[in-house]
Structures are given as C-alpha cells and as structure tokens.
mmCIF file with all atom_site columns, C-alpha atoms in Angstrom:
data_model
loop_
_atom_site.group_PDB
_atom_site.id
_atom_site.type_symbol
_atom_site.label_atom_id
_atom_site.label_alt_id
_atom_site.label_comp_id
_atom_site.label_asym_id
_atom_site.label_entity_id
_atom_site.label_seq_id
_atom_site.pdbx_PDB_ins_code
_atom_site.Cartn_x
_atom_site.Cartn_y
_atom_site.Cartn_z
_atom_site.occupancy
_atom_site.B_iso_or_equiv
_atom_site.pdbx_formal_charge
_atom_site.auth_seq_id
_atom_site.auth_comp_id
_atom_site.auth_asym_id
_atom_site.auth_atom_id
_atom_site.pdbx_PDB_model_num
ATOM 1   C CA . MET A 1 1   ? 3.732   16.751  32.867  1.00 37.00 ? 907  MET A CA 1
ATOM 2   C CA . SER A 1 2   ? 6.872   17.585  34.686  1.00 37.00 ? 908  SER A CA 1
ATOM 3   C CA . THR A 1 3   ? 10.019  19.091  33.001  1.00 40.00 ? 909  THR A CA 1
ATOM 4   C CA . ALA A 1 4   ? 11.875  15.915  33.460  1.00 42.00 ? 910  ALA A CA 1
ATOM 5   C CA . ASN A 1 5   ? 9.258   14.109  31.735  1.00 46.00 ? 911  ASN A CA 1
ATOM 6   C CA . THR A 1 6   ? 9.265   16.690  29.055  1.00 48.00 ? 912  THR A CA 1
ATOM 7   C CA . ASN A 1 7   ? 12.921  16.976  28.837  1.00 78.00 ? 913  ASN A CA 1
ATOM 8   C CA . ASP A 1 8   ? 13.008  13.619  28.099  1.00 80.00 ? 914  ASP A CA 1
ATOM 9   C CA . THR A 1 9   ? 10.355  13.205  25.552  1.00 87.00 ? 915  THR A CA 1
ATOM 10  C CA . ALA A 1 10  ? 12.476  15.957  23.772  1.00 89.00 ? 916  ALA A CA 1
ATOM 11  C CA . VAL A 1 11  ? 14.960  13.550  23.306  1.00 90.00 ? 917  VAL A CA 1
ATOM 12  C CA . TYR A 1 12  ? 13.719  11.010  22.466  1.00 90.00 ? 918  TYR A CA 1
ATOM 13  C CA . GLU A 1 13  ? 11.365  13.013  20.101  1.00 88.00 ? 919  GLU A CA 1
ATOM 14  C CA . ALA A 1 14  ? 14.966  14.674  18.134  1.00 89.00 ? 920  ALA A CA 1
ATOM 15  C CA . LEU A 1 15  ? 16.858  11.508  17.647  1.00 91.00 ? 921  LEU A CA 1
ATOM 16  C CA . ARG A 1 16  ? 13.882  9.616   16.806  1.00 89.00 ? 922  ARG A CA 1
ATOM 17  C CA . ASN A 1 17  ? 13.196  12.360  14.038  1.00 86.00 ? 923  ASN A CA 1
ATOM 18  C CA . GLY A 1 18  ? 17.156  12.547  13.669  1.00 85.00 ? 924  GLY A CA 1
ATOM 19  C CA . LEU A 1 19  ? 17.250  8.921   12.421  1.00 85.00 ? 925  LEU A CA 1
ATOM 20  C CA . ILE A 1 20  ? 13.907  8.833   10.608  1.00 84.00 ? 926  ILE A CA 1
ATOM 21  C CA . TRP A 1 21  ? 15.178  12.097  8.007   1.00 80.00 ? 927  TRP A CA 1
ATOM 22  C CA . GLY A 1 22  ? 18.415  11.336  7.767   1.00 76.00 ? 928  GLY A CA 1
ATOM 23  C CA . ARG A 1 23  ? 20.165  13.970  9.952   1.00 82.00 ? 929  ARG A CA 1
ATOM 24  C CA . TRP A 1 24  ? 22.421  10.027  11.144  1.00 84.00 ? 930  TRP A CA 1
ATOM 25  C CA . LYS A 1 25  ? 23.229  7.720   8.062   1.00 79.00 ? 931  LYS A CA 1
ATOM 26  C CA . SER A 1 26  ? 22.930  3.414   7.753   1.00 80.00 ? 932  SER A CA 1
ATOM 27  C CA . GLY A 1 27  ? 25.141  2.384   10.606  1.00 84.00 ? 933  GLY A CA 1
ATOM 28  C CA . GLU A 1 28  ? 26.528  5.536   11.861  1.00 88.00 ? 934  GLU A CA 1
ATOM 29  C CA . HIS A 1 29  ? 27.744  5.549   15.694  1.00 89.00 ? 935  HIS A CA 1
ATOM 30  C CA . LEU A 1 30  ? 26.164  7.268   18.020  1.00 89.00 ? 936  LEU A CA 1
ATOM 31  C CA . LYS A 1 31  ? 29.038  9.887   19.887  1.00 84.00 ? 937  LYS A CA 1
ATOM 32  C CA . PRO A 1 32  ? 26.862  10.479  23.292  1.00 81.00 ? 938  PRO A CA 1
ATOM 33  C CA . GLN A 1 33  ? 29.030  13.004  24.366  1.00 81.00 ? 939  GLN A CA 1
ATOM 34  C CA . HIS A 1 34  ? 28.585  14.869  21.450  1.00 83.00 ? 940  HIS A CA 1
ATOM 35  C CA . LEU A 1 35  ? 24.447  14.354  21.348  1.00 88.00 ? 941  LEU A CA 1
ATOM 36  C CA . ARG A 1 36  ? 24.513  15.178  25.316  1.00 86.00 ? 942  ARG A CA 1
ATOM 37  C CA . ASP A 1 37  ? 25.990  18.614  24.844  1.00 85.00 ? 943  ASP A CA 1
ATOM 38  C CA . GLU A 1 38  ? 24.332  19.159  21.448  1.00 85.00 ? 944  GLU A CA 1
ATOM 39  C CA . MET A 1 39  ? 20.943  18.672  23.528  1.00 86.00 ? 945  MET A CA 1
ATOM 40  C CA . ASN A 1 40  ? 22.211  19.609  26.420  1.00 86.00 ? 946  ASN A CA 1
ATOM 41  C CA . CYS A 1 41  ? 20.897  16.480  28.671  1.00 87.00 ? 947  CYS A CA 1
ATOM 42  C CA . THR A 1 42  ? 21.859  14.455  31.329  1.00 87.00 ? 948  THR A CA 1
ATOM 43  C CA . VAL A 1 43  ? 23.841  11.068  30.097  1.00 86.00 ? 949  VAL A CA 1
ATOM 44  C CA . SER A 1 44  ? 20.605  9.305   31.728  1.00 88.00 ? 950  SER A CA 1
ATOM 45  C CA . MET A 1 45  ? 17.820  10.686  29.817  1.00 89.00 ? 951  MET A CA 1
ATOM 46  C CA . LEU A 1 46  ? 19.858  10.163  26.950  1.00 90.00 ? 952  LEU A CA 1
ATOM 47  C CA . ARG A 1 47  ? 20.682  6.929   27.267  1.00 89.00 ? 953  ARG A CA 1
ATOM 48  C CA . GLU A 1 48  ? 17.529  6.067   28.200  1.00 90.00 ? 954  GLU A CA 1
ATOM 49  C CA . ALA A 1 49  ? 15.487  7.657   24.278  1.00 91.00 ? 955  ALA A CA 1
ATOM 50  C CA . LEU A 1 50  ? 18.280  5.850   22.706  1.00 91.00 ? 956  LEU A CA 1
ATOM 51  C CA . LEU A 1 51  ? 17.320  2.120   25.197  1.00 91.00 ? 957  LEU A CA 1
ATOM 52  C CA . ARG A 1 52  ? 13.172  3.064   23.910  1.00 91.00 ? 958  ARG A CA 1
ATOM 53  C CA . LEU A 1 53  ? 14.947  3.889   20.559  1.00 90.00 ? 959  LEU A CA 1
ATOM 54  C CA . ALA A 1 54  ? 16.049  0.412   20.518  1.00 90.00 ? 960  ALA A CA 1
ATOM 55  C CA . GLY A 1 55  ? 13.530  -1.536  21.447  1.00 88.00 ? 961  GLY A CA 1
ATOM 56  C CA . GLU A 1 56  ? 11.584  0.075   18.328  1.00 85.00 ? 962  GLU A CA 1
ATOM 57  C CA . GLY A 1 57  ? 14.365  -0.965  16.140  1.00 83.00 ? 963  GLY A CA 1
ATOM 58  C CA . LEU A 1 58  ? 16.142  2.746   14.873  1.00 86.00 ? 964  LEU A CA 1
ATOM 59  C CA . VAL A 1 59  ? 19.011  1.918   16.603  1.00 89.00 ? 965  VAL A CA 1
ATOM 60  C CA . VAL A 1 60  ? 21.569  -0.832  17.871  1.00 90.00 ? 966  VAL A CA 1
ATOM 61  C CA . SER A 1 61  ? 23.012  -1.473  21.335  1.00 87.00 ? 967  SER A CA 1
ATOM 62  C CA . GLU A 1 62  ? 27.024  -2.628  20.126  1.00 82.00 ? 968  GLU A CA 1
ATOM 63  C CA . LYS A 1 63  ? 29.039  -4.212  24.047  1.00 77.00 ? 969  LYS A CA 1
ATOM 64  C CA . ASN A 1 64  ? 31.187  -1.709  24.755  1.00 72.00 ? 970  ASN A CA 1
ATOM 65  C CA . HIS A 1 65  ? 30.947  0.336   21.365  1.00 76.00 ? 971  HIS A CA 1
ATOM 66  C CA . GLY A 1 66  ? 27.000  2.570   22.396  1.00 83.00 ? 972  GLY A CA 1
ATOM 67  C CA . PHE A 1 67  ? 25.022  2.943   20.014  1.00 90.00 ? 973  PHE A CA 1
ATOM 68  C CA . ARG A 1 68  ? 24.335  2.889   16.189  1.00 89.00 ? 974  ARG A CA 1
ATOM 69  C CA . ALA A 1 69  ? 21.972  3.744   14.194  1.00 88.00 ? 975  ALA A CA 1
ATOM 70  C CA . VAL A 1 70  ? 20.474  0.761   12.696  1.00 86.00 ? 976  VAL A CA 1
ATOM 71  C CA . ALA A 1 71  ? 22.015  0.142   8.972   1.00 83.00 ? 977  ALA A CA 1
ATOM 72  C CA . HIS A 1 72  ? 19.658  -0.029  6.067   1.00 77.00 ? 978  HIS A CA 1
ATOM 73  C CA . SER A 1 73  ? 19.519  -2.940  3.133   1.00 79.00 ? 979  SER A CA 1
ATOM 74  C CA . LYS A 1 74  ? 17.464  -3.227  0.390   1.00 78.00 ? 980  LYS A CA 1
ATOM 75  C CA . GLU A 1 75  ? 15.771  -6.420  1.808   1.00 79.00 ? 981  GLU A CA 1
ATOM 76  C CA . THR A 1 76  ? 14.129  -4.708  5.199   1.00 79.00 ? 982  THR A CA 1
ATOM 77  C CA . PHE A 1 77  ? 13.821  -1.793  1.964   1.00 79.00 ? 983  PHE A CA 1
ATOM 78  C CA . ARG A 1 78  ? 11.195  -4.173  0.257   1.00 80.00 ? 984  ARG A CA 1
ATOM 79  C CA . GLU A 1 79  ? 9.802   -5.409  3.206   1.00 83.00 ? 985  GLU A CA 1
ATOM 80  C CA . ALA A 1 80  ? 9.022   -1.903  4.643   1.00 83.00 ? 986  ALA A CA 1
ATOM 81  C CA . ALA A 1 81  ? 7.921   -0.772  1.497   1.00 84.00 ? 987  ALA A CA 1
ATOM 82  C CA . HIS A 1 82  ? 5.109   -3.849  1.427   1.00 86.00 ? 988  HIS A CA 1
ATOM 83  C CA . LEU A 1 83  ? 3.707   -3.582  4.356   1.00 89.00 ? 989  LEU A CA 1
ATOM 84  C CA . ARG A 1 84  ? 3.361   0.244   3.825   1.00 90.00 ? 990  ARG A CA 1
ATOM 85  C CA . LEU A 1 85  ? 1.271   -0.412  0.789   1.00 91.00 ? 991  LEU A CA 1
ATOM 86  C CA . VAL A 1 86  ? -0.726  -3.024  2.300   1.00 92.00 ? 992  VAL A CA 1
ATOM 87  C CA . LEU A 1 87  ? -1.431  -1.189  5.192   1.00 96.00 ? 993  LEU A CA 1
ATOM 88  C CA . GLU A 1 88  ? -1.880  2.376   3.251   1.00 96.00 ? 994  GLU A CA 1
ATOM 89  C CA . CYS A 1 89  ? -4.370  1.090   0.739   1.00 95.00 ? 995  CYS A CA 1
ATOM 90  C CA . GLU A 1 90  ? -6.253  -1.004  3.132   1.00 96.00 ? 996  GLU A CA 1
ATOM 91  C CA . ALA A 1 91  ? -6.895  2.190   5.412   1.00 97.00 ? 997  ALA A CA 1
ATOM 92  C CA . ALA A 1 92  ? -7.093  4.769   2.588   1.00 97.00 ? 998  ALA A CA 1
ATOM 93  C CA . GLU A 1 93  ? -9.898  2.740   1.175   1.00 97.00 ? 999  GLU A CA 1
ATOM 94  C CA . MET A 1 94  ? -11.725 2.689   4.479   1.00 97.00 ? 1000 MET A CA 1
ATOM 95  C CA . ALA A 1 95  ? -11.162 6.619   4.772   1.00 98.00 ? 1001 ALA A CA 1
ATOM 96  C CA . LEU A 1 96  ? -12.529 7.595   2.007   1.00 98.00 ? 1002 LEU A CA 1
ATOM 97  C CA . ALA A 1 97  ? -15.511 5.028   2.577   1.00 97.00 ? 1003 ALA A CA 1
ATOM 98  C CA . ALA A 1 98  ? -16.066 6.774   6.396   1.00 97.00 ? 1004 ALA A CA 1
ATOM 99  C CA . GLY A 1 99  ? -14.325 10.482  5.729   1.00 96.00 ? 1005 GLY A CA 1
ATOM 100 C CA . ASP A 1 100 ? -16.559 13.674  6.367   1.00 97.00 ? 1006 ASP A CA 1
ATOM 101 C CA . PHE A 1 101 ? -15.979 17.294  4.627   1.00 97.00 ? 1007 PHE A CA 1
ATOM 102 C CA . ASP A 1 102 ? -13.494 18.329  7.556   1.00 97.00 ? 1008 ASP A CA 1
ATOM 103 C CA . TRP A 1 103 ? -11.166 15.236  6.645   1.00 98.00 ? 1009 TRP A CA 1
ATOM 104 C CA . GLU A 1 104 ? -11.463 16.702  2.917   1.00 97.00 ? 1010 GLU A CA 1
ATOM 105 C CA . MET A 1 105 ? -10.578 20.222  4.160   1.00 97.00 ? 1011 MET A CA 1
ATOM 106 C CA . ALA A 1 106 ? -8.185  18.970  6.430   1.00 98.00 ? 1012 ALA A CA 1
ATOM 107 C CA . VAL A 1 107 ? -6.456  16.594  3.263   1.00 98.00 ? 1013 VAL A CA 1
ATOM 108 C CA . SER A 1 108 ? -6.675  19.344  1.260   1.00 98.00 ? 1014 SER A CA 1
ATOM 109 C CA . ALA A 1 109 ? -4.525  21.515  3.734   1.00 98.00 ? 1015 ALA A CA 1
ATOM 110 C CA . ALA A 1 110 ? -1.718  19.234  3.887   1.00 98.00 ? 1016 ALA A CA 1
ATOM 111 C CA . HIS A 1 111 ? -1.428  18.373  0.303   1.00 98.00 ? 1017 HIS A CA 1
ATOM 112 C CA . ASN A 1 112 ? -1.334  21.658  -0.105  1.00 98.00 ? 1018 ASN A CA 1
ATOM 113 C CA . LYS A 1 113 ? 1.607   22.184  2.585   1.00 97.00 ? 1019 LYS A CA 1
ATOM 114 C CA . LEU A 1 114 ? 3.320   19.652  0.840   1.00 96.00 ? 1020 LEU A CA 1
ATOM 115 C CA . THR A 1 115 ? 2.877   20.617  -2.458  1.00 97.00 ? 1021 THR A CA 1
ATOM 116 C CA . TYR A 1 116 ? 4.155   24.179  -1.571  1.00 96.00 ? 1022 TYR A CA 1
ATOM 117 C CA . VAL A 1 117 ? 7.579   22.626  -0.106  1.00 94.00 ? 1023 VAL A CA 1
ATOM 118 C CA . GLU A 1 118 ? 7.692   20.403  -3.234  1.00 93.00 ? 1024 GLU A CA 1
ATOM 119 C CA . LYS A 1 119 ? 7.923   23.082  -5.330  1.00 94.00 ? 1025 LYS A CA 1
ATOM 120 C CA . GLN A 1 120 ? 10.070  24.505  -3.783  1.00 91.00 ? 1026 GLN A CA 1
ATOM 121 C CA . MET A 1 121 ? 12.334  21.606  -3.745  1.00 90.00 ? 1027 MET A CA 1
ATOM 122 C CA . LEU A 1 122 ? 12.200  21.621  -7.267  1.00 89.00 ? 1028 LEU A CA 1
ATOM 123 C CA . GLU A 1 123 ? 14.787  25.166  -7.682  1.00 84.00 ? 1029 GLU A CA 1
ATOM 124 C CA . LEU A 1 124 ? 17.489  23.666  -5.473  1.00 82.00 ? 1030 LEU A CA 1
ATOM 125 C CA . ASN A 1 125 ? 19.961  21.497  -6.968  1.00 81.00 ? 1031 ASN A CA 1
ATOM 126 C CA . ASP A 1 126 ? 20.863  20.231  -3.089  1.00 81.00 ? 1032 ASP A CA 1
ATOM 127 C CA . VAL A 1 127 ? 17.434  20.043  -1.187  1.00 81.00 ? 1033 VAL A CA 1
ATOM 128 C CA . SER A 1 128 ? 19.001  18.960  2.077   1.00 81.00 ? 1034 SER A CA 1
ATOM 129 C CA . GLU A 1 129 ? 17.952  22.253  3.432   1.00 82.00 ? 1035 GLU A CA 1
ATOM 130 C CA . HIS A 1 130 ? 14.226  20.984  3.201   1.00 86.00 ? 1036 HIS A CA 1
ATOM 131 C CA . LEU A 1 131 ? 14.335  17.097  4.122   1.00 84.00 ? 1037 LEU A CA 1
ATOM 132 C CA . GLU A 1 132 ? 13.849  17.371  7.548   1.00 85.00 ? 1038 GLU A CA 1
ATOM 133 C CA . ARG A 1 133 ? 10.027  19.843  5.891   1.00 89.00 ? 1039 ARG A CA 1
ATOM 134 C CA . TRP A 1 134 ? 9.465   18.111  3.334   1.00 89.00 ? 1040 TRP A CA 1
ATOM 135 C CA . SER A 1 135 ? 9.845   14.611  5.779   1.00 89.00 ? 1041 SER A CA 1
ATOM 136 C CA . ARG A 1 136 ? 7.370   16.367  8.207   1.00 91.00 ? 1042 ARG A CA 1
ATOM 137 C CA . GLN A 1 137 ? 4.570   17.579  5.443   1.00 94.00 ? 1043 GLN A CA 1
ATOM 138 C CA . ASP A 1 138 ? 4.949   13.645  3.617   1.00 94.00 ? 1044 ASP A CA 1
ATOM 139 C CA . TRP A 1 139 ? 3.868   12.383  6.905   1.00 95.00 ? 1045 TRP A CA 1
ATOM 140 C CA . GLU A 1 140 ? 1.075   15.093  7.835   1.00 97.00 ? 1046 GLU A CA 1
ATOM 141 C CA . PHE A 1 141 ? -0.393  14.191  4.106   1.00 98.00 ? 1047 PHE A CA 1
ATOM 142 C CA . HIS A 1 142 ? -0.278  10.487  4.111   1.00 97.00 ? 1048 HIS A CA 1
ATOM 143 C CA . SER A 1 143 ? -1.436  10.433  7.011   1.00 97.00 ? 1049 SER A CA 1
ATOM 144 C CA . THR A 1 144 ? -4.041  13.005  7.108   1.00 98.00 ? 1050 THR A CA 1
ATOM 145 C CA . LEU A 1 145 ? -5.157  10.734  4.293   1.00 98.00 ? 1051 LEU A CA 1
ATOM 146 C CA . LEU A 1 146 ? -5.814  7.819   6.532   1.00 98.00 ? 1052 LEU A CA 1
ATOM 147 C CA . SER A 1 147 ? -7.276  9.243   9.355   1.00 97.00 ? 1053 SER A CA 1
ATOM 148 C CA . ALA A 1 148 ? -9.870  8.550   8.785   1.00 97.00 ? 1054 ALA A CA 1
ATOM 149 C CA . CYS A 1 149 ? -10.244 5.052   8.678   1.00 97.00 ? 1055 CYS A CA 1
ATOM 150 C CA . GLY A 1 150 ? -11.253 4.214   12.581  1.00 96.00 ? 1056 GLY A CA 1
ATOM 151 C CA . SER A 1 151 ? -8.752  2.129   13.311  1.00 97.00 ? 1057 SER A CA 1
ATOM 152 C CA . THR A 1 152 ? -5.938  3.169   16.043  1.00 96.00 ? 1058 THR A CA 1
ATOM 153 C CA . LEU A 1 153 ? -3.967  -0.085  16.006  1.00 96.00 ? 1059 LEU A CA 1
ATOM 154 C CA . LEU A 1 154 ? -3.406  -0.102  11.897  1.00 97.00 ? 1060 LEU A CA 1
ATOM 155 C CA . MET A 1 155 ? -2.433  3.443   12.329  1.00 97.00 ? 1061 MET A CA 1
ATOM 156 C CA . ARG A 1 156 ? -0.198  2.625   14.809  1.00 94.00 ? 1062 ARG A CA 1
ATOM 157 C CA . SER A 1 157 ? 1.566   -0.141  12.714  1.00 94.00 ? 1063 SER A CA 1
ATOM 158 C CA . TYR A 1 158 ? 1.403   2.156   10.012  1.00 95.00 ? 1064 TYR A CA 1
ATOM 159 C CA . LYS A 1 159 ? 3.944   4.896   11.161  1.00 93.00 ? 1065 LYS A CA 1
ATOM 160 C CA . SER A 1 160 ? 6.561   2.368   12.055  1.00 89.00 ? 1066 SER A CA 1
ATOM 161 C CA . ALA A 1 161 ? 6.210   0.795   8.496   1.00 90.00 ? 1067 ALA A CA 1
ATOM 162 C CA . PHE A 1 162 ? 6.292   4.855   6.990   1.00 92.00 ? 1068 PHE A CA 1
ATOM 163 C CA . ASP A 1 163 ? 8.805   5.211   9.466   1.00 89.00 ? 1069 ASP A CA 1
ATOM 164 C CA . THR A 1 164 ? 11.518  2.044   8.134   1.00 86.00 ? 1070 THR A CA 1
ATOM 165 C CA . PHE A 1 165 ? 10.741  2.972   4.663   1.00 86.00 ? 1071 PHE A CA 1
ATOM 166 C CA . ARG A 1 166 ? 11.883  7.078   5.269   1.00 85.00 ? 1072 ARG A CA 1
ATOM 167 C CA . MET A 1 167 ? 14.760  5.655   7.197   1.00 84.00 ? 1073 MET A CA 1
ATOM 168 C CA . TYR A 1 168 ? 15.894  3.706   4.120   1.00 81.00 ? 1074 TYR A CA 1
ATOM 169 C CA . ALA A 1 169 ? 14.796  5.883   1.489   1.00 78.00 ? 1075 ALA A CA 1
ATOM 170 C CA . VAL A 1 170 ? 16.410  9.251   3.002   1.00 77.00 ? 1076 VAL A CA 1
ATOM 171 C CA . SER A 1 171 ? 19.513  7.310   3.745   1.00 73.00 ? 1077 SER A CA 1
ATOM 172 C CA . GLU A 1 172 ? 20.309  5.171   0.483   1.00 69.00 ? 1078 GLU A CA 1
ATOM 173 C CA . ILE A 1 173 ? 17.915  6.756   -2.192  1.00 69.00 ? 1079 ILE A CA 1
ATOM 174 C CA . ARG A 1 174 ? 18.983  9.652   -4.760  1.00 69.00 ? 1080 ARG A CA 1
ATOM 175 C CA . ASN A 1 175 ? 17.763  13.020  -3.478  1.00 71.00 ? 1081 ASN A CA 1
ATOM 176 C CA . PHE A 1 176 ? 16.548  11.201  0.101   1.00 71.00 ? 1082 PHE A CA 1
ATOM 177 C CA . GLY A 1 177 ? 13.873  9.601   -2.393  1.00 71.00 ? 1083 GLY A CA 1
ATOM 178 C CA . PHE A 1 178 ? 12.486  13.186  -3.902  1.00 76.00 ? 1084 PHE A CA 1
ATOM 179 C CA . SER A 1 179 ? 12.171  12.265  -7.707  1.00 78.00 ? 1085 SER A CA 1
ATOM 180 C CA . ALA A 1 180 ? 11.225  16.181  -8.786  1.00 78.00 ? 1086 ALA A CA 1
ATOM 181 C CA . GLU A 1 181 ? 7.784   16.703  -11.225 1.00 86.00 ? 1087 GLU A CA 1
ATOM 182 C CA . ILE A 1 182 ? 7.374   12.358  -10.565 1.00 86.00 ? 1088 ILE A CA 1
ATOM 183 C CA . THR A 1 183 ? 6.798   13.126  -7.002  1.00 88.00 ? 1089 THR A CA 1
ATOM 184 C CA . LEU A 1 184 ? 4.714   15.757  -7.150  1.00 92.00 ? 1090 LEU A CA 1
ATOM 185 C CA . ASP A 1 185 ? 2.124   14.172  -9.719  1.00 93.00 ? 1091 ASP A CA 1
ATOM 186 C CA . GLU A 1 186 ? 1.990   10.912  -7.366  1.00 93.00 ? 1092 GLU A CA 1
ATOM 187 C CA . HIS A 1 187 ? 1.093   12.701  -4.788  1.00 96.00 ? 1093 HIS A CA 1
ATOM 188 C CA . ALA A 1 188 ? -1.553  14.616  -7.053  1.00 97.00 ? 1094 ALA A CA 1
ATOM 189 C CA . ALA A 1 189 ? -3.197  11.593  -8.192  1.00 97.00 ? 1095 ALA A CA 1
ATOM 190 C CA . ILE A 1 190 ? -3.675  10.433  -4.426  1.00 97.00 ? 1096 ILE A CA 1
ATOM 191 C CA . TYR A 1 191 ? -5.104  13.563  -3.233  1.00 98.00 ? 1097 TYR A CA 1
ATOM 192 C CA . GLU A 1 192 ? -7.304  14.389  -6.388  1.00 98.00 ? 1098 GLU A CA 1
ATOM 193 C CA . ALA A 1 193 ? -8.894  10.328  -6.722  1.00 98.00 ? 1099 ALA A CA 1
ATOM 194 C CA . ALA A 1 194 ? -9.056  10.819  -2.483  1.00 98.00 ? 1100 ALA A CA 1
ATOM 195 C CA . VAL A 1 195 ? -11.049 13.869  -2.618  1.00 96.00 ? 1101 VAL A CA 1
ATOM 196 C CA . GLN A 1 196 ? -13.350 12.023  -5.613  1.00 96.00 ? 1102 GLN A CA 1
ATOM 197 C CA . ARG A 1 197 ? -14.177 9.249   -3.251  1.00 97.00 ? 1103 ARG A CA 1
ATOM 198 C CA . ASP A 1 198 ? -12.546 6.963   -6.105  1.00 97.00 ? 1104 ASP A CA 1
ATOM 199 C CA . LYS A 1 199 ? -11.420 4.160   -4.266  1.00 96.00 ? 1105 LYS A CA 1
ATOM 200 C CA . ALA A 1 200 ? -9.615  2.530   -7.319  1.00 96.00 ? 1106 ALA A CA 1
ATOM 201 C CA . ASN A 1 201 ? -8.046  5.525   -8.421  1.00 97.00 ? 1107 ASN A CA 1
ATOM 202 C CA . CYS A 1 202 ? -6.606  6.380   -4.831  1.00 97.00 ? 1108 CYS A CA 1
ATOM 203 C CA . ILE A 1 203 ? -5.956  2.650   -4.301  1.00 95.00 ? 1109 ILE A CA 1
ATOM 204 C CA . ALA A 1 204 ? -4.124  2.233   -7.353  1.00 93.00 ? 1110 ALA A CA 1
ATOM 205 C CA . ALA A 1 205 ? -2.086  5.948   -7.314  1.00 94.00 ? 1111 ALA A CA 1
ATOM 206 C CA . ILE A 1 206 ? -0.477  4.332   -3.675  1.00 94.00 ? 1112 ILE A CA 1
ATOM 207 C CA . GLU A 1 207 ? 0.644   1.414   -5.361  1.00 89.00 ? 1113 GLU A CA 1
ATOM 208 C CA . ARG A 1 208 ? 2.437   3.402   -8.333  1.00 87.00 ? 1114 ARG A CA 1
ATOM 209 C CA . HIS A 1 209 ? 3.834   5.583   -5.364  1.00 89.00 ? 1115 HIS A CA 1
ATOM 210 C CA . LEU A 1 210 ? 5.329   3.113   -3.178  1.00 84.00 ? 1116 LEU A CA 1
ATOM 211 C CA . THR A 1 211 ? 6.291   0.041   -5.388  1.00 76.00 ? 1117 THR A CA 1
ATOM 212 C CA . LEU A 1 212 ? 8.329   1.751   -8.571  1.00 60.00 ? 1118 LEU A CA 1
ATOM 213 C CA . PHE A 1 213 ? 11.745  1.911   -6.529  1.00 56.00 ? 1119 PHE A CA 1
ATOM 214 C CA . GLU A 1 214 ? 15.009  1.454   -8.126  1.00 50.00 ? 1120 GLU A CA 1
ATOM 215 C CA . ASN A 1 215 ? 16.846  4.115   -10.471 1.00 45.00 ? 1121 ASN A CA 1
ATOM 216 C CA . ARG A 1 216 ? 16.439  7.133   -9.846  1.00 42.00 ? 1122 ARG A CA 1
ATOM 217 C CA . ASN A 1 217 ? 13.605  6.387   -7.636  1.00 46.00 ? 1123 ASN A CA 1
ATOM 218 C CA . ARG A 1 218 ? 11.946  5.167   -10.366 1.00 49.00 ? 1124 ARG A CA 1
ATOM 219 C CA . SER A 1 219 ? 11.662  1.943   -12.507 1.00 48.00 ? 1125 SER A CA 1
ATOM 220 C CA . ALA A 1 220 ? 9.814   0.229   -15.234 1.00 46.00 ? 1126 ALA A CA 1
ATOM 221 C CA . GLU A 1 221 ? 9.853   -3.244  -12.454 1.00 48.00 ? 1127 GLU A CA 1
ATOM 222 C CA . PRO A 1 222 ? 8.262   -2.962  -9.257  1.00 47.00 ? 1128 PRO A CA 1
ATOM 223 C CA . VAL A 1 223 ? 9.635   -4.337  -5.985  1.00 49.00 ? 1129 VAL A CA 1
ATOM 224 C CA . PRO A 1 224 ? 10.248  -8.087  -6.268  1.00 46.00 ? 1130 PRO A CA 1
ATOM 225 C CA . GLU A 1 225 ? 8.209   -10.710 -5.088  1.00 52.00 ? 1131 GLU A CA 1
ATOM 226 C CA . LYS A 1 226 ? 8.500   -11.724 -1.757  1.00 47.00 ? 1132 LYS A CA 1
ATOM 227 C CA . LYS A 1 227 ? 10.087  -15.170 -1.964  1.00 50.00 ? 1133 LYS A CA 1
ATOM 228 C CA . LYS A 1 228 ? 8.401   -17.976 0.681   1.00 48.00 ? 1134 LYS A CA 1
ATOM 229 C CA . ILE A 1 229 ? 9.270   -18.263 4.525   1.00 46.00 ? 1135 ILE A CA 1
ATOM 230 C CA . VAL A 1 230 ? 9.122   -22.011 4.993   1.00 49.00 ? 1136 VAL A CA 1
ATOM 231 C CA . VAL A 1 231 ? 8.442   -22.261 9.109   1.00 50.00 ? 1137 VAL A CA 1
ATOM 232 C CA . LYS A 1 232 ? 10.583  -25.575 10.314  1.00 53.00 ? 1138 LYS A CA 1
ATOM 233 C CA . LYS A 1 233 ? 8.318   -27.895 13.096  1.00 50.00 ? 1139 LYS A CA 1
#
C-alpha cells in the first residue's frame, strides 16, 4: 500500500471516529482549514474523506457552506436502536450456536477490557476523558460477541446501525450514554448468558440494554413503536 493511500485512510478514519465518538457534535460545521492543520493533510485528501463520509450519511454537504456533522434526531435514534436490536439479536443467536472455545476466550477478553474501562469511569464526575477508549471497547465487546455468526453482510449492516446509534448517544444523552452501574450490569448480563450459551437470557439482556433509553439513559418505557409507513402506489 502506498504512503498516499495510507494517509488517505488515516484521515478518513480519524474523521469517522471523531464523528462517532463525539469529537464533533450534532450539526457542527467541519472547518476545512482547522481540520487540514490538525491532521496535517492536503485539501484534496480532506475533501475525499468528507465526501466518503457524506456517502455514509455521517456528514452533510451544504452548497457554499462546506460540510457539517449530520444533525441527530430522536426519530433517527429510535430507528437506529430498533435496527441495531434486530441485527444484534439475530447475530447473537447465530454466534451462540456456532462459537467455539477461541470465540469464548475472545469474548471474555473483550468483556474484561470493557469492564476495566467502565469501572474507571465510575470514579469520575466527568467521563469525557475515557469516551474514546470506552467507545472502542464497547464496540469490541459487542462485535466480538457477534463475530461467530458467520455472516459478513450481517456484521457490515450491524456496524452501520451501531455507529448511528453511538453518534446519537454520545451527542445527545447524558454522560454520552454511560449510566454507571446500570451499564456495567447490562454488559455483564449479556456476557454471562453468552458464555453459558443461554440464548433466551442473552437475547433478553440485549433487549434490556438497547430498548430502555430516555431519562438518565433508562426508563420503564421501551422505545416507542414505529408508525406504519404507507407506500403510495
């Protein structure tokens, strides 16, 4: 791989990660001159990365105004939460049936790392300094759990839903979506059921983790049922 391609990829990944992990907030203007200096890249490299991110729906291009981080909405979040839930439950059921001993060890390692970060966050009033690390470990745990599902296309779709979900959570929800002991307990419940190959309890734990988002991240009410979409003929 050439140096240019490596740099192009690095710029794209830095921008993408920053958007997903809250480096830029909902609707924030992405100033080319600042980004160019910060990333030490050319204007063409920066524009190519931003156009690629626009194609993924993570930024929007405005005529004569450059690029902005996509503006989040509760409706988009509900859709992402629902899609992530559907995909994660399906992939988890497949993974629990197919996962081998190496998969179990990988899931255990990912959960241990996530738990370590989350316990560090419990001691802080401001968890922002751990946001990037926590985001990485949260993704590693959930993706490792599902990795034995055997479907590349399912995992690709899941990654897209996960990232949209994460973008809203870190931008709009208190403490970036981290709810102290509740979050730790939910991850622990998913992990324990998974390594015991208990499909019913694993699916139930995933549902609790993803559907109860509102006040302080959690409430007694699940994500509202979507309205039926009528397709005009």
